[in-house]
Coordinates of C-alpha atoms in Angstrom, one line a residue:
X236 CA -20.4 -61.4 6.1
X237 CA -23.5 -59.3 6.6
X238 CA -24.0 -60.6 10.1
X239 CA -20.3 -59.9 10.9
X240 CA -20.6 -56.3 9.6
X241 CA -23.7 -55.7 11.7
X242 CA -22.1 -57.1 14.8
X243 CA -19.0 -54.9 14.4
X244 CA -21.2 -51.9 13.9
X245 CA -23.2 -52.7 17.0
X246 CA -20.1 -53.2 19.1
X247 CA -18.5 -49.9 18.0
X248 CA -21.7 -48.1 18.7
X249 CA -22.0 -49.6 22.2
X250 CA -18.5 -48.7 23.1
X251 CA -19.0 -45.2 21.9
X252 CA -22.2 -44.7 23.9
X253 CA -20.5 -46.2 27.0
X254 CA -17.4 -44.0 26.6
X255 CA -19.6 -40.9 26.3
X256 CA -22.2 -41.7 28.9
X257 CA -22.6 -38.7 31.2
X258 CA -23.6 -41.0 34.1
X259 CA -20.3 -42.9 33.7
X260 CA -18.4 -39.6 33.7
X261 CA -20.3 -38.5 36.8
X262 CA -19.5 -41.8 38.5
X263 CA -15.8 -41.4 37.6
X264 CA -15.8 -37.9 39.0
X265 CA -17.4 -39.1 42.2
X266 CA -14.9 -41.9 42.7
X267 CA -12.1 -39.3 42.5
X268 CA -13.5 -37.4 45.4
X269 CA -12.4 -38.4 48.9
X270 CA -14.7 -40.4 51.2
X271 CA -13.7 -38.5 54.3
X272 CA -13.0 -34.8 54.2
X273 CA -11.0 -32.6 56.5
X274 CA -11.9 -28.9 56.8
X275 CA -8.9 -28.0 54.6
X276 CA -10.1 -30.5 52.0
X277 CA -13.5 -28.7 51.9
X278 CA -11.8 -25.3 51.6
X279 CA -9.4 -26.5 48.9
X280 CA -12.2 -28.1 46.9
X281 CA -14.4 -25.0 47.1
X282 CA -11.5 -22.8 46.0
X283 CA -11.2 -24.8 42.7
X284 CA -14.8 -25.8 42.0
X285 CA -17.2 -23.2 43.4
X286 CA -19.3 -21.8 40.6
X287 CA -19.6 -18.2 42.0
X288 CA -15.8 -18.1 42.6
X289 CA -15.0 -19.4 39.1
X290 CA -17.5 -16.8 37.6
X291 CA -15.6 -14.1 39.4
X292 CA -12.3 -15.5 37.9
X293 CA -13.9 -15.2 34.5
X294 CA -14.9 -11.6 35.2
X295 CA -11.3 -11.0 36.2
X296 CA -10.1 -12.3 32.9
X297 CA -12.6 -10.1 31.2
X298 CA -11.1 -7.1 33.1
X299 CA -7.6 -8.1 31.9
X300 CA -8.9 -8.0 28.3
X301 CA -10.4 -4.5 28.9
X302 CA -7.0 -3.4 30.2
X303 CA -5.2 -4.8 27.1
X304 CA -7.7 -3.1 24.8
X305 CA -7.2 0.2 26.7
X306 CA -3.4 0.0 26.2
X307 CA -3.8 -0.9 22.6
X308 CA -5.8 2.4 22.0
X309 CA -2.4 4.2 22.0
X310 CA -1.2 2.3 19.0
X311 CA -1.9 3.2 15.4
X312 CA -4.4 1.1 13.6
X313 CA -4.0 -0.3 10.1
X314 CA -6.6 -1.1 7.6
X315 CA -6.6 -2.0 3.9
X316 CA -9.3 -1.6 1.2
X317 CA -9.7 -2.7 -2.3
X318 CA -12.5 -2.2 -4.8
X319 CA -13.2 -3.3 -8.4
X320 CA -15.9 -1.5 -10.4
X321 CA -17.3 -2.4 -13.8
X322 CA -18.9 0.5 -15.6
X323 CA -21.0 0.1 -18.8
X324 CA -22.2 2.8 -21.1
X325 CA -22.9 3.8 -24.7
X326 CA -20.4 6.1 -26.4
X327 CA -21.1 8.2 -29.6
X328 CA -18.4 7.6 -32.2
X329 CA -17.3 9.7 -35.2
X330 CA -19.3 7.5 -37.5
X331 CA -22.4 8.2 -35.5
X332 CA -22.8 4.7 -34.0
X333 CA -23.3 4.2 -30.3
X334 CA -21.7 0.9 -29.3
X335 CA -22.0 -0.4 -25.7
X336 CA -18.7 -0.4 -23.9
X337 CA -17.6 -1.7 -20.5
X338 CA -14.7 -0.3 -18.3
X339 CA -13.2 -2.1 -15.4
X340 CA -11.5 0.1 -12.7
X341 CA -10.0 -0.5 -9.3
X342 CA -9.0 1.4 -6.2
X343 CA -6.6 0.1 -3.6
X344 CA -5.4 1.7 -0.4
X345 CA -3.8 1.2 3.1
X346 CA -4.8 3.5 5.9
X347 CA -3.5 4.2 9.4
X348 CA -4.5 6.6 12.2
X349 CA -3.2 7.2 15.6
X350 CA -4.3 9.5 18.4
X351 CA -1.5 11.8 19.6
X352 CA -3.4 13.7 22.3
X353 CA -6.8 13.4 23.7
X354 CA -6.7 15.5 26.9
X355 CA -5.1 12.6 28.9
X356 CA -8.1 10.4 28.3
X357 CA -6.1 7.4 27.2
X358 CA -3.8 7.6 30.1
X359 CA -6.6 7.9 32.6
X360 CA -8.5 5.0 30.9
X361 CA -5.5 2.7 31.1
X362 CA -5.0 3.5 34.8
X363 CA -8.7 3.0 35.5
X364 CA -8.8 -0.4 33.7
X365 CA -5.7 -1.5 35.8
X366 CA -7.6 -0.6 39.0
X367 CA -10.7 -2.5 37.9
X368 CA -8.5 -5.5 37.4
X369 CA -7.3 -5.2 41.0
X370 CA -10.9 -4.8 42.1
X371 CA -11.7 -8.1 40.4
X372 CA -8.9 -9.7 42.3
X373 CA -10.3 -8.3 45.6
X374 CA -13.8 -9.6 44.7
X375 CA -12.3 -13.1 44.4
X376 CA -10.6 -12.7 47.7
X377 CA -13.8 -11.5 49.4
X378 CA -15.8 -14.4 48.0
X379 CA -13.1 -16.8 49.3
X380 CA -13.4 -15.2 52.8
X381 CA -17.2 -15.5 52.8
X382 CA -17.0 -19.1 51.7
X383 CA -14.4 -19.9 54.3
X384 CA -16.7 -18.7 57.1
X385 CA -19.7 -20.5 55.7
X386 CA -17.9 -23.8 55.2
X387 CA -16.3 -23.7 58.7
X388 CA -19.7 -23.1 60.3
X389 CA -21.3 -25.9 58.4
X390 CA -18.3 -28.2 59.2
X391 CA -18.6 -27.5 62.9
X392 CA -22.3 -28.0 62.9
X393 CA -21.8 -31.5 61.5
X394 CA -19.3 -32.2 64.4
X395 CA -21.8 -30.8 66.9
X396 CA -24.6 -33.0 65.5
X397 CA -22.3 -36.1 65.5
X398 CA -21.3 -35.6 69.1
X399 CA -24.9 -35.1 70.0
X400 CA -25.8 -38.4 68.4
X401 CA -23.2 -40.2 70.4
X402 CA -24.5 -38.7 73.6
X403 CA -28.2 -39.5 72.8
X404 CA -27.3 -43.1 71.9
X405 CA -25.7 -43.4 75.3
X406 CA -28.9 -42.1 76.8
X407 CA -31.0 -44.6 74.9
X408 CA -28.7 -47.4 76.0
X409 CA -29.0 -46.3 79.6
X410 CA -32.8 -45.8 79.4
X411 CA -33.2 -49.3 77.9
X412 CA -31.2 -50.9 80.8
X413 CA -33.3 -48.9 83.3
X414 CA -36.6 -50.1 81.7
X415 CA -35.4 -53.7 81.7
X416 CA -34.4 -53.4 85.4
X417 CA -37.7 -51.8 86.2
X418 CA -39.6 -54.5 84.3
X419 CA -37.9 -57.1 86.5
X420 CA -38.7 -55.3 89.6
X421 CA -42.3 -54.8 88.5
X422 CA -42.7 -58.4 87.8
X423 CA -41.8 -59.3 91.4
X424 CA -44.0 -56.4 92.7
X425 CA -41.2 -54.1 93.9
X426 CA -42.4 -51.0 92.0
X427 CA -45.7 -49.7 90.8
X428 CA -46.9 -49.8 87.2
X429 CA -46.8 -46.0 86.9
X430 CA -43.1 -46.0 87.7
X431 CA -42.4 -48.6 85.0
X432 CA -44.6 -46.5 82.6
X433 CA -42.6 -43.4 83.4
X434 CA -39.3 -45.0 82.5
X435 CA -40.8 -46.5 79.3
X436 CA -42.1 -43.0 78.4
X437 CA -38.6 -41.6 79.0
X438 CA -37.1 -44.3 76.8
X439 CA -39.5 -43.4 74.0
X440 CA -38.5 -39.7 74.4
X441 CA -34.8 -40.6 74.2
X442 CA -35.4 -42.6 71.0
X443 CA -37.3 -39.7 69.5
X444 CA -34.4 -37.4 70.4
X445 CA -32.0 -39.8 68.7
X446 CA -34.0 -39.7 65.5
X447 CA -34.1 -36.0 65.7
X448 CA -30.3 -35.8 66.2
X449 CA -29.7 -38.1 63.3
X450 CA -32.0 -36.0 61.0
X451 CA -30.2 -32.9 62.1
X452 CA -26.8 -34.6 61.2
X453 CA -28.1 -35.4 57.8
X454 CA -29.4 -31.8 57.3
X455 CA -26.0 -30.4 58.3
X456 CA -24.2 -32.7 55.9
X457 CA -26.6 -31.5 53.2
X458 CA -25.8 -27.9 54.0
X459 CA -22.0 -28.6 53.6
X460 CA -22.6 -30.6 50.4
X461 CA -24.6 -27.7 48.9
X462 CA -21.9 -25.2 49.9
X463 CA -19.3 -27.4 48.2
X464 CA -21.7 -27.9 45.3
X465 CA -21.1 -31.7 45.3
X466 CA -23.1 -34.1 43.2
X467 CA -26.4 -35.2 44.8
X468 CA -25.7 -39.0 44.9
X469 CA -22.3 -38.5 46.4
X470 CA -22.0 -39.5 50.1
X471 CA -19.2 -38.4 52.3
X472 CA -18.1 -38.0 55.9
X473 CA -15.8 -35.6 57.7
X474 CA -12.8 -36.0 60.0
X475 CA -13.3 -35.3 63.7
X476 CA -10.3 -33.6 65.3
X477 CA -8.8 -35.2 68.4
X478 CA -9.2 -31.9 70.3
X479 CA -11.1 -28.7 69.6
X480 CA -9.7 -25.5 70.9
X481 CA -12.6 -23.5 72.4
X482 CA -10.8 -20.6 74.0
X483 CA -7.5 -18.8 74.1
X484 CA -6.2 -15.3 74.7
X485 CA -8.5 -12.9 72.8
X486 CA -6.8 -10.0 71.0
X487 CA -8.1 -6.5 72.0
X488 CA -11.0 -5.2 69.9
X489 CA -9.2 -2.1 68.7
X490 CA -6.2 -4.1 67.5
X491 CA -8.5 -6.5 65.6
X492 CA -10.4 -3.6 64.0
X493 CA -7.3 -1.8 62.9
X494 CA -5.9 -5.0 61.3
X495 CA -9.2 -5.8 59.5
X496 CA -9.5 -2.2 58.2
X497 CA -6.0 -2.3 56.9
X498 CA -6.1 -5.8 55.2
X499 CA -9.6 -6.9 54.4
X500 CA -10.4 -7.1 50.7
X501 CA -13.7 -5.3 50.9
X502 CA -12.0 -2.2 52.3
X503 CA -9.3 -2.3 49.7
X504 CA -12.0 -2.7 47.0
X505 CA -13.9 0.3 48.3
X506 CA -10.8 2.4 48.3
X507 CA -10.0 1.5 44.7
X508 CA -13.7 2.3 43.9
X509 CA -13.0 5.9 45.0
X510 CA -9.9 6.0 42.7
X511 CA -11.9 4.5 39.8
X512 CA -14.6 7.2 40.2
X513 CA -11.9 9.9 40.3
X514 CA -10.5 8.7 37.1
X515 CA -13.9 8.7 35.6
X516 CA -14.0 12.4 36.5
X517 CA -10.6 13.0 34.9
X518 CA -11.8 11.3 31.7
X519 CA -15.0 13.5 31.7
X520 CA -12.9 16.6 32.1
X521 CA -10.7 15.5 29.1
X522 CA -13.8 16.0 27.0
X523 CA -13.3 19.8 27.2
X524 CA -9.8 19.5 25.7
X525 CA -8.9 19.2 22.0
X526 CA -8.0 15.9 20.3
X527 CA -5.0 15.6 17.9
X528 CA -4.6 12.7 15.7
X529 CA -2.4 11.7 12.7
X530 CA -3.3 9.7 9.7
X531 CA -1.7 8.4 6.6
X532 CA -2.8 6.7 3.4
X533 CA -1.0 4.7 0.6
X534 CA -3.1 4.1 -2.4
X535 CA -3.4 3.6 -6.1
X536 CA -6.0 3.0 -8.9
X537 CA -6.2 1.2 -12.2
X538 CA -8.4 1.3 -15.3
X539 CA -8.6 -1.5 -17.8
X540 CA -7.0 -0.2 -20.9
X541 CA -5.5 -2.4 -23.6
X542 CA -2.8 0.3 -24.2
X543 CA -1.6 0.3 -20.6
X544 CA -0.2 -2.5 -18.4
X545 CA -2.0 -3.0 -15.1
X546 CA 1.0 -2.8 -12.9
X547 CA 2.2 0.2 -14.9
X548 CA -1.0 2.0 -14.1
X549 CA -0.7 1.2 -10.4
X550 CA 2.8 2.7 -10.4
X551 CA 1.7 5.8 -12.3
X552 CA -1.3 6.3 -10.0
X553 CA 0.5 5.5 -6.7
X554 CA -0.1 8.3 -4.1
X555 CA 0.8 8.9 -0.5
X556 CA -1.0 11.1 2.1
X557 CA -0.1 12.1 5.6
X558 CA -1.8 14.7 7.8
X559 CA -2.8 15.9 11.2
X560 CA -6.3 16.4 12.5
X561 CA -7.2 18.7 15.4
X562 CA -10.6 18.5 16.8
X563 CA -11.7 21.2 19.3
X564 CA -15.0 20.9 21.2
X565 CA -16.7 24.3 21.0
X566 CA -20.3 23.5 21.8
X567 CA -21.4 20.0 22.9
X568 CA -25.0 20.8 24.1
X569 CA -23.9 20.4 27.7
X570 CA -22.7 16.9 27.2
X571 CA -19.2 17.3 28.7
X572 CA -20.5 19.5 31.6
X573 CA -23.1 16.9 32.4
X574 CA -20.6 14.1 32.3
X575 CA -18.3 16.0 34.7
X576 CA -21.1 16.7 37.2
X577 CA -22.3 13.1 37.2
X578 CA -18.7 11.9 37.7
X579 CA -18.4 14.2 40.7
X580 CA -21.6 12.6 42.1
X581 CA -20.1 9.1 41.5
X582 CA -17.0 10.2 43.4
X583 CA -19.1 11.3 46.3
X584 CA -21.1 8.0 46.1
X585 CA -17.8 6.0 46.2
X586 CA -16.6 7.8 49.2
X587 CA -19.9 7.1 51.0
X588 CA -19.5 3.4 50.0
X589 CA -16.0 3.4 51.5
X590 CA -17.2 5.0 54.7
X591 CA -20.2 2.6 54.9
X592 CA -17.9 -0.4 54.3
X593 CA -15.5 0.7 57.0
X594 CA -18.4 1.2 59.4
X595 CA -20.0 -2.2 58.7
X596 CA -16.6 -4.0 59.0
X597 CA -15.9 -2.3 62.3
X598 CA -19.3 -3.2 63.6
X599 CA -18.9 -6.8 62.3
X600 CA -15.6 -7.2 64.1
X601 CA -17.0 -5.7 67.2
X602 CA -19.9 -8.1 67.1
X603 CA -17.5 -11.0 66.6
X604 CA -15.5 -9.8 69.6
X605 CA -18.7 -9.7 71.7
X606 CA -19.7 -13.1 70.4
X607 CA -16.3 -14.5 71.6
X608 CA -16.7 -13.0 75.0
X609 CA -20.3 -14.3 75.4
X610 CA -19.5 -17.8 73.9
X611 CA -16.5 -18.3 76.2
X612 CA -18.6 -17.2 79.2
X613 CA -21.4 -19.5 78.3
X614 CA -18.9 -22.4 77.7
X615 CA -17.4 -21.9 81.2
X616 CA -20.8 -21.8 82.8
X617 CA -22.0 -24.9 80.7
X618 CA -18.9 -26.9 81.9
X619 CA -19.7 -26.1 85.5
X620 CA -23.4 -26.8 85.1
X621 CA -22.7 -30.1 83.4
X622 CA -20.4 -31.2 86.2
X623 CA -23.1 -30.7 88.9
X624 CA -25.9 -32.1 86.7
X625 CA -23.8 -35.2 86.0
X626 CA -23.1 -35.8 89.6
X627 CA -26.8 -35.3 90.6
X628 CA -27.9 -37.7 87.8
X629 CA -25.3 -40.3 88.9
X630 CA -26.6 -40.2 92.4
X631 CA -30.2 -40.5 91.2
X632 CA -29.3 -43.4 89.0
X633 CA -27.6 -45.3 91.9
X634 CA -30.7 -44.6 94.1
X635 CA -32.9 -46.0 91.3
X636 CA -30.8 -49.2 91.1
X637 CA -31.2 -49.9 94.8
X638 CA -34.9 -48.9 94.8
X639 CA -34.8 -45.9 97.0
X640 CA -35.3 -43.2 94.4
X641 CA -38.4 -41.2 93.9
X642 CA -39.3 -41.6 90.2
X643 CA -40.4 -38.0 89.8
X644 CA -37.1 -36.8 91.3
X645 CA -35.1 -39.2 89.1
X646 CA -36.7 -38.1 85.9
X647 CA -36.3 -34.5 86.9
X648 CA -32.6 -35.1 87.5
X649 CA -32.2 -36.9 84.2
X650 CA -33.9 -34.1 82.2
X651 CA -31.6 -31.6 83.9
X652 CA -28.7 -33.7 82.9
X653 CA -29.9 -33.8 79.3
X654 CA -30.4 -30.1 79.2
X655 CA -27.0 -29.5 80.7
X656 CA -25.2 -31.8 78.3
X657 CA -26.9 -30.3 75.3
X658 CA -26.1 -26.8 76.5
X659 CA -22.5 -27.9 77.0
X660 CA -22.2 -29.3 73.4
X661 CA -23.8 -26.2 71.9
X662 CA -21.6 -23.8 74.0
X663 CA -18.5 -25.9 73.1
X664 CA -18.9 -25.6 69.3
X665 CA -20.2 -22.0 69.5
X666 CA -17.1 -21.0 71.3
X667 CA -14.9 -22.8 68.8
X668 CA -16.7 -21.1 65.9
X669 CA -16.7 -17.6 67.3
X670 CA -13.0 -17.5 68.2
X671 CA -12.1 -18.7 64.7
X672 CA -14.3 -16.1 63.0
X673 CA -12.9 -13.4 65.2
X674 CA -9.3 -14.5 64.4
X675 CA -10.2 -14.8 60.7
X676 CA -11.1 -11.1 60.5
X677 CA -7.6 -10.5 61.8
X678 CA -6.2 -12.5 58.9
X679 CA -5.5 -15.8 60.8
X680 CA -6.3 -18.9 58.7
X681 CA -9.1 -21.1 59.9
X682 CA -7.9 -24.3 61.5
X683 CA -9.5 -26.8 63.8

């Protein structure tokens, strides 16, 4: 029986530890994540799990509570109090003795107060707290916008690195075949050793570039993982779109700026900031006005007396009070005046913040417009450059196969082809990113 009891205890403890193992919970969470992510998957996951975004959501909930508290300030309060007091003393009697006597007394009351007028302070405070709740919503929207751009850029960087790996692998395969062919020709004395060594050096360089490209791909995946705040052991991959739009009709700059200034959350938040500061000024001015409040009390008291019933005493001593209190500020040692002047400064600061936000956004949209123009121009030039470099490299490769190519010229053409292809890939994804960022400022959702 003792062995059986210990075995059952050990089994229950093991099951409890396994069920509450954080590593197991982490593994379970990881298995629920997709193995391959689309851009929309990344955005959806970040919207739900990003720590900064969820922190802003909690701040928004706190703003809601402030609003409810501000509204409740218009309601009357209600409080109750009860006290029991035991009093002991000596009392001189007619016979001259001084016995020690104790008396038990009690006081009970219910109190309520309500502010009837406070110079409009409560009204302004409720309106201000409502605006601050809207500001909290706009802060969330702005964080989502920032995250969307960062995640899109990281996603496209992974696609760029992946395409670069495919391209460099192809170069390594081609260089390997060229070295093998050159080795055969060297063995029969058709080419000099220096020509074989040049091709072997180029193969080593291509392999080095492949390792560099693979490392860059890993770093880009790490950047996206950090943006999504995924667990460190979790490995994932992303979808590659069949086609990637790199250019389309660009909306005129003025139209894009007008749309951004009318709809972007940072502008709306700055506008509300001016209104919030103006309400602070109104609240400060309310300090010069009188405050009128009403109050009421219901109460009773009792004294322990063998000749009187406790409830009878409460009934006999029951009282009611109701009254109004008017408080008029006469001299506040410049407190109200200082509050008003500082509030005026805050209004001016908020207006400057709005102006600065509008200026920065206009400049950002303009920079995005210029980036689109430059990126599309670079992409068109890169396409043409790659076409000519590919043809030159093809001709040089054919000449190498038949043994009529100059090795220096061949390697030069190959390096030009490598540079042209890398420029093309970079220009392709840069064009895709810039056009999406520019459209995003106009309120167009990001899609690949």
